[in-house]
mmCIF file of C-alpha atoms in Angstrom:
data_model
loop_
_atom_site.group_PDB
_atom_site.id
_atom_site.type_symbol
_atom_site.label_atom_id
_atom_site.label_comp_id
_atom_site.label_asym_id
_atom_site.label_seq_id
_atom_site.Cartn_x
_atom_site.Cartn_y
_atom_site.Cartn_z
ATOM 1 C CA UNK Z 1 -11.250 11.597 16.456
ATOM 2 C CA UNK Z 2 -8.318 13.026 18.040
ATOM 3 C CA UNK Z 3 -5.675 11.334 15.290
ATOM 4 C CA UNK Z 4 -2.826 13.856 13.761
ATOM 5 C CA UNK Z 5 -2.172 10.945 11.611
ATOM 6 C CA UNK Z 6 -3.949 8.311 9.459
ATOM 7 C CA UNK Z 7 -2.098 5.055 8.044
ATOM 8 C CA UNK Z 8 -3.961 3.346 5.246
ATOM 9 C CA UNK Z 9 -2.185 -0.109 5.307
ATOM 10 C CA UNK Z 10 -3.151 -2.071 1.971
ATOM 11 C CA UNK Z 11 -2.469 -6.027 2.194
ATOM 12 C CA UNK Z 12 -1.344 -7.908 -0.288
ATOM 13 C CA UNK Z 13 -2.621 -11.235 -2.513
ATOM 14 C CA UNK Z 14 -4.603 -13.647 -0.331
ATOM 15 C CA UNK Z 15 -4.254 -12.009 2.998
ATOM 16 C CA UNK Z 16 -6.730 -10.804 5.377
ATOM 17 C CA UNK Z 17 -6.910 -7.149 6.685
ATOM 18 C CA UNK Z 18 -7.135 -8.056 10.278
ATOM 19 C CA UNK Z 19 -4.181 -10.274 9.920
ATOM 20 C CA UNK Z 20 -2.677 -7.765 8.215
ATOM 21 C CA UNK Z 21 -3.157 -5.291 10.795
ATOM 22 C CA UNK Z 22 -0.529 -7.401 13.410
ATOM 23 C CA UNK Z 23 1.946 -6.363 11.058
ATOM 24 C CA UNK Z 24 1.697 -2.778 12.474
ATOM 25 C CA UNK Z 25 1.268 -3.232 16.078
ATOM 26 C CA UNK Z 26 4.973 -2.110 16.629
ATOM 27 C CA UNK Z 27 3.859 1.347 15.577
ATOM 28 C CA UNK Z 28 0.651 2.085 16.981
ATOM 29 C CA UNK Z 29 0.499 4.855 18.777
ATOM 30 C CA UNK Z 30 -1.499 7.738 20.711
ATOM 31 C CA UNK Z 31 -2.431 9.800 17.885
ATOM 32 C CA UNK Z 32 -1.615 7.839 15.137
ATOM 33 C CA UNK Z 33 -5.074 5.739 13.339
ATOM 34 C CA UNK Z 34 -4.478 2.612 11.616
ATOM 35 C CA UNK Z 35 -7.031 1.477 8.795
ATOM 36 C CA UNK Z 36 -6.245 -1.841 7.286
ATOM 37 C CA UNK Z 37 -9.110 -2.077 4.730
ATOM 38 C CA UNK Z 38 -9.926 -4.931 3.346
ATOM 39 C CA UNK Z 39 -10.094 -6.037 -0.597
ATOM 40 C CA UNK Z 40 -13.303 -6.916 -1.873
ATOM 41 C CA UNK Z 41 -12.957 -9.713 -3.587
ATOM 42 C CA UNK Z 42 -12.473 -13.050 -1.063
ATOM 43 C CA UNK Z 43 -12.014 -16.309 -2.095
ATOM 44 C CA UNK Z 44 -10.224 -19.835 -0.607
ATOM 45 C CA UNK Z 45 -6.586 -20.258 -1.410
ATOM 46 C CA UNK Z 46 -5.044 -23.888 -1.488
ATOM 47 C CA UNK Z 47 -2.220 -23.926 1.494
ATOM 48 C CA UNK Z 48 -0.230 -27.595 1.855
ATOM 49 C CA UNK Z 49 -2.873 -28.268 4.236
ATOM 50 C CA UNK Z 50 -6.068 -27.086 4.027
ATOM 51 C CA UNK Z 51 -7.772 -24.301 2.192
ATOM 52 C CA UNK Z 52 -7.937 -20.804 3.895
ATOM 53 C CA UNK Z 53 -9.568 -17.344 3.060
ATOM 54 C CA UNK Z 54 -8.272 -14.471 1.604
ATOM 55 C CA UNK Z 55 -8.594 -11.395 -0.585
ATOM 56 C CA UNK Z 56 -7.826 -9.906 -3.578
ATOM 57 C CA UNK Z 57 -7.991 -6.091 -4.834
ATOM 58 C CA UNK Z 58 -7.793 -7.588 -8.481
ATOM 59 C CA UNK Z 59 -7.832 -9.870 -11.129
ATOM 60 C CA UNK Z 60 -6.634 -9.357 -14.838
ATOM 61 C CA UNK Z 61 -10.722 -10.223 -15.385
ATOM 62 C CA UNK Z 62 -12.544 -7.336 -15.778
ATOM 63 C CA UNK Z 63 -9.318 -5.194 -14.415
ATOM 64 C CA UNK Z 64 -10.565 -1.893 -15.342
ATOM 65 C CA UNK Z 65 -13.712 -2.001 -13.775
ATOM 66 C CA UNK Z 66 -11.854 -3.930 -10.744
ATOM 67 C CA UNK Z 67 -9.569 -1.076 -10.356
ATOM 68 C CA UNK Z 68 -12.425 1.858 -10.267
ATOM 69 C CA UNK Z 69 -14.076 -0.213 -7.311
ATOM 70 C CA UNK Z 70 -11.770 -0.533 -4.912
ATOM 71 C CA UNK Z 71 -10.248 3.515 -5.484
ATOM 72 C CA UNK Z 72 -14.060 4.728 -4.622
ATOM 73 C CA UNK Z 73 -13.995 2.127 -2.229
ATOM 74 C CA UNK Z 74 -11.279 3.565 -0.651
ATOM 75 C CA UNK Z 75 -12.123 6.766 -1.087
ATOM 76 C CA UNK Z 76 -15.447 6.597 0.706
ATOM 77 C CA UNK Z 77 -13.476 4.661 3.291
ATOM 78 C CA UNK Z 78 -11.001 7.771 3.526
ATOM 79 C CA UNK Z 79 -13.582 10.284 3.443
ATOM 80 C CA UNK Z 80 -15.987 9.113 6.307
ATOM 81 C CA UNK Z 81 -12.669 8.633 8.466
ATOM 82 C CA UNK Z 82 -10.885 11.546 7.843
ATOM 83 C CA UNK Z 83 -14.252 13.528 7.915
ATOM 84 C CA UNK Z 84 -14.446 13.234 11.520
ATOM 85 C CA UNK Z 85 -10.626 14.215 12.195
ATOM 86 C CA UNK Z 86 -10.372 18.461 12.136
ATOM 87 C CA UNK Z 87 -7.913 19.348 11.053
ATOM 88 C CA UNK Z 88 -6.710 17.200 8.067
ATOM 89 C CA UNK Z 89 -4.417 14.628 9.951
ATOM 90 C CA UNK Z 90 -1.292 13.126 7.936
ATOM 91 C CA UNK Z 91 -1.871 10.801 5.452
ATOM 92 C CA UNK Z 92 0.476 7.483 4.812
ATOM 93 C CA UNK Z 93 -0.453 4.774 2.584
ATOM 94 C CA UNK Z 94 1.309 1.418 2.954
ATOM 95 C CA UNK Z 95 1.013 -1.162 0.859
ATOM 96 C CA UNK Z 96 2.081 -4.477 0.462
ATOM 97 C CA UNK Z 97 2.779 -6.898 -2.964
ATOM 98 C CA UNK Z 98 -0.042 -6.554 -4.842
ATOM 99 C CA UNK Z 99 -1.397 -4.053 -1.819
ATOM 100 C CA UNK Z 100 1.073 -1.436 -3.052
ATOM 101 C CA UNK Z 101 -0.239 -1.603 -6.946
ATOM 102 C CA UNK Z 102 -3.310 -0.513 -5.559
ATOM 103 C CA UNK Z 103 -1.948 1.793 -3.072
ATOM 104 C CA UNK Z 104 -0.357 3.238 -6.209
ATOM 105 C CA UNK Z 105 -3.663 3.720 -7.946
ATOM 106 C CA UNK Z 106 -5.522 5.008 -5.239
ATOM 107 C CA UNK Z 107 -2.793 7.439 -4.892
ATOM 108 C CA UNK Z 108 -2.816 8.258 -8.287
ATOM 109 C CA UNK Z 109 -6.689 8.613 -9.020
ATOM 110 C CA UNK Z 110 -8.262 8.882 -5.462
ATOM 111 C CA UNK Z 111 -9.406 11.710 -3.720
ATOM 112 C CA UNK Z 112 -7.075 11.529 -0.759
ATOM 113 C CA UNK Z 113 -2.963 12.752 -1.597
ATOM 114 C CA UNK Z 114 -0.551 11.050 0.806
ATOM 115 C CA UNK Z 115 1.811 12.473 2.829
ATOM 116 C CA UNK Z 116 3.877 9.871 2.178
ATOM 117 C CA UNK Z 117 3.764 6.029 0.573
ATOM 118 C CA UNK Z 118 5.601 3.027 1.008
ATOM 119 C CA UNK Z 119 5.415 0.360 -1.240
ATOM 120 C CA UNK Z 120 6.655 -2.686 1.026
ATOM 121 C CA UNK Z 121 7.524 -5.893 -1.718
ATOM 122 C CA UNK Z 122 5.818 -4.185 -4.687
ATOM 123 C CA UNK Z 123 6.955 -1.382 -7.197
ATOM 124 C CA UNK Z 124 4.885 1.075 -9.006
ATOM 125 C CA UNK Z 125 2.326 -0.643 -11.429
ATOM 126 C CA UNK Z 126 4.201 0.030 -15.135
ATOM 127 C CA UNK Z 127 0.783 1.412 -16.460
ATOM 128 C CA UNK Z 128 0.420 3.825 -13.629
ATOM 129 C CA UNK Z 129 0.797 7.225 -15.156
ATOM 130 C CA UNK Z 130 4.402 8.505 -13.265
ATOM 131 C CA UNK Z 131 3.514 12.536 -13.763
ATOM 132 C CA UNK Z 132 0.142 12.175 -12.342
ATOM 133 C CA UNK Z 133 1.476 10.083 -9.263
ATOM 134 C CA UNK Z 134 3.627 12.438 -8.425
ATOM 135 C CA UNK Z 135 1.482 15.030 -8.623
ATOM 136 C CA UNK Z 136 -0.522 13.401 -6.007
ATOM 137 C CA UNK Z 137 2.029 12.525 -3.147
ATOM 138 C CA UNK Z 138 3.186 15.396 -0.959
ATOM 139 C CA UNK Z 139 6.577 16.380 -0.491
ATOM 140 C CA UNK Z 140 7.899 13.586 1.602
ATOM 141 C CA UNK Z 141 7.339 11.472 -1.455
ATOM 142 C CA UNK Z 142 7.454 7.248 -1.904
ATOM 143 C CA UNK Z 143 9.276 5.010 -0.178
ATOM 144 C CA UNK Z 144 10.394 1.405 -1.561
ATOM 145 C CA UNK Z 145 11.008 -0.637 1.122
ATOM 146 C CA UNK Z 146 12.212 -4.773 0.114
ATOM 147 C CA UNK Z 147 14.256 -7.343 1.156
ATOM 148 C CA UNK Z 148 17.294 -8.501 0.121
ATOM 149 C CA UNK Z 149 15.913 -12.305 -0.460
ATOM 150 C CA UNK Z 150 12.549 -11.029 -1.917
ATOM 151 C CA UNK Z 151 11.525 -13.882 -4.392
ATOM 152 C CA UNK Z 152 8.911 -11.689 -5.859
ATOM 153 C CA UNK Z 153 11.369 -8.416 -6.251
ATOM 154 C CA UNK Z 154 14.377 -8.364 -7.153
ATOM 155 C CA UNK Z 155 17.200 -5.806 -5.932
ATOM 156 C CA UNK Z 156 17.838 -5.011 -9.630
ATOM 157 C CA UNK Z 157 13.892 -4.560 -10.068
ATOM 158 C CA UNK Z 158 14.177 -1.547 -6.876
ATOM 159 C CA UNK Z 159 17.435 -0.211 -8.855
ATOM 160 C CA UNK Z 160 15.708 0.070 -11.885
ATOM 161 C CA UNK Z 161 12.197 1.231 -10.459
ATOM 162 C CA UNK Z 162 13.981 3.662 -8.254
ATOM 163 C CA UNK Z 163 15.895 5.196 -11.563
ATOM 164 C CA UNK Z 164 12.450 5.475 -13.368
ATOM 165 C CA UNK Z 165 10.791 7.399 -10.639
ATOM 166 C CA UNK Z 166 13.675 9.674 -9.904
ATOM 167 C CA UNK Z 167 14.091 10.276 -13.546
ATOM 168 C CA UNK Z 168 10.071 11.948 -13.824
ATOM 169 C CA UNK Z 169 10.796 13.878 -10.312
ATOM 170 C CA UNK Z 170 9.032 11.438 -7.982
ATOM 171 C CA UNK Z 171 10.912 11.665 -4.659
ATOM 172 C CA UNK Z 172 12.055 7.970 -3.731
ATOM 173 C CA UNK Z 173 13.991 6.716 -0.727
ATOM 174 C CA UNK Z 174 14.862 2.717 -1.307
ATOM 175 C CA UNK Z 175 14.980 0.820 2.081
ATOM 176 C CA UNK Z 176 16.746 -2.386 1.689
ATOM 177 C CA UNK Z 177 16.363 -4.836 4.418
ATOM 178 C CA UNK Z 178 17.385 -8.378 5.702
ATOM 179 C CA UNK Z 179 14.756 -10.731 4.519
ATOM 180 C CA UNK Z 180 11.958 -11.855 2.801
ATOM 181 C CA UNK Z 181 8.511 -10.915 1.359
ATOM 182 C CA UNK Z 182 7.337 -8.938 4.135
ATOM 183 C CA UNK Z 183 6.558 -5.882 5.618
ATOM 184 C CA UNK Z 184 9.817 -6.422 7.759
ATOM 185 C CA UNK Z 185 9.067 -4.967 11.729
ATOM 186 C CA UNK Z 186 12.833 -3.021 12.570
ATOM 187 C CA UNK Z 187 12.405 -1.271 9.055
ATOM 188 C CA UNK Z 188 8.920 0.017 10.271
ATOM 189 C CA UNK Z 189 9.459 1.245 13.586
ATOM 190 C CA UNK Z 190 12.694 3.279 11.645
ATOM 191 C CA UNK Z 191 10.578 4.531 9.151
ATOM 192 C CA UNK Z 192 7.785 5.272 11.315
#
């Protein structure tokens, strides 16, 4: 209670929401909530060394049906904590690699607009009808935040996803940033 502000922070293949969460630590705040939900499909995932556990929010078995879960997953999630936050606090949904596919779709078909979205290593799932996504973020609109040595997104990929959303009205800022596949910590704080 008490939050003016909600972050829904949506991990990506094989992660771990509490893991996860450590990514945001450099932004937690008074008055700020951070919900790192977690996918509901876990499994073990071969490392060099040993195997580990993880998550998934999908497969391309039974994908449909996949996809329906985890947005009324997350919208039950959403609505029992924002139900105890009067007023409506600011919503921002973060997602990461495959995270930001679903962040996308719960966006898109959930209950809950966002304030705001950034899609951190991941662009907008192709299916994912553009109109009714932007009819569902607020006015500050998506941000595509990826680094320059992403091996899973290319800079031309951000060019070319950031023409197709400006080009149906979606409001885009692309934040480019030294590194990796990651949700990259001096990028967050200056978005944040």
């Amino acid at each position: 209670a008490g939050a003016e502000e909600v972050w829904f922070v949506l991990h990506g293949y094989s992660q771990l929401a509490g893991n996860f969460l450590r990514w945001f630590e450099p932004v937690a705040k008074p008055g700020r909530l951070i919900v790192a939900p977690e996918a509901l499909s876990r499994s073990y995932f071969d490392e060099a060394v040993a195997r580990r556990a993880g998550a998934s929010w999908m497969t391309r078995e039974d994908r449909e049906a996949e996809i329906e879960d985890y947005v009324k997953y997350l919208d039950q999630l959403a609505d029992e904590i924002i139900g105890t936050i009067p007023p409506r606090p600011r919503i921002e949904v973060h997602g990461f690699s495959q995270g930001a596919a679903t962040a996308c779709r719960w966006t898109a078909f959930g209950r809950h607009p966002a304030d705001r979205m950034v899609l951190w290593g991941g662009t907008v799932p192709p299916d994912l009808d553009l109109e009714r996504l932007r009819n569902s973020l607020r006015q500050s609109g998506l941000v595509l935040a990826t680094g320059d040595r992403d091996q899973f997104v290319s800079q031309e990929a951000v060019r070319n996803e950031h023409a197709r959303l400006i080009g149906v009205g979606v409001p885009v800022v692309v934040r480019s940033f030294a590194g990796g596949h990651t949700v990259d910590r001096g990028t967050l704080v200056a978005i944040s």
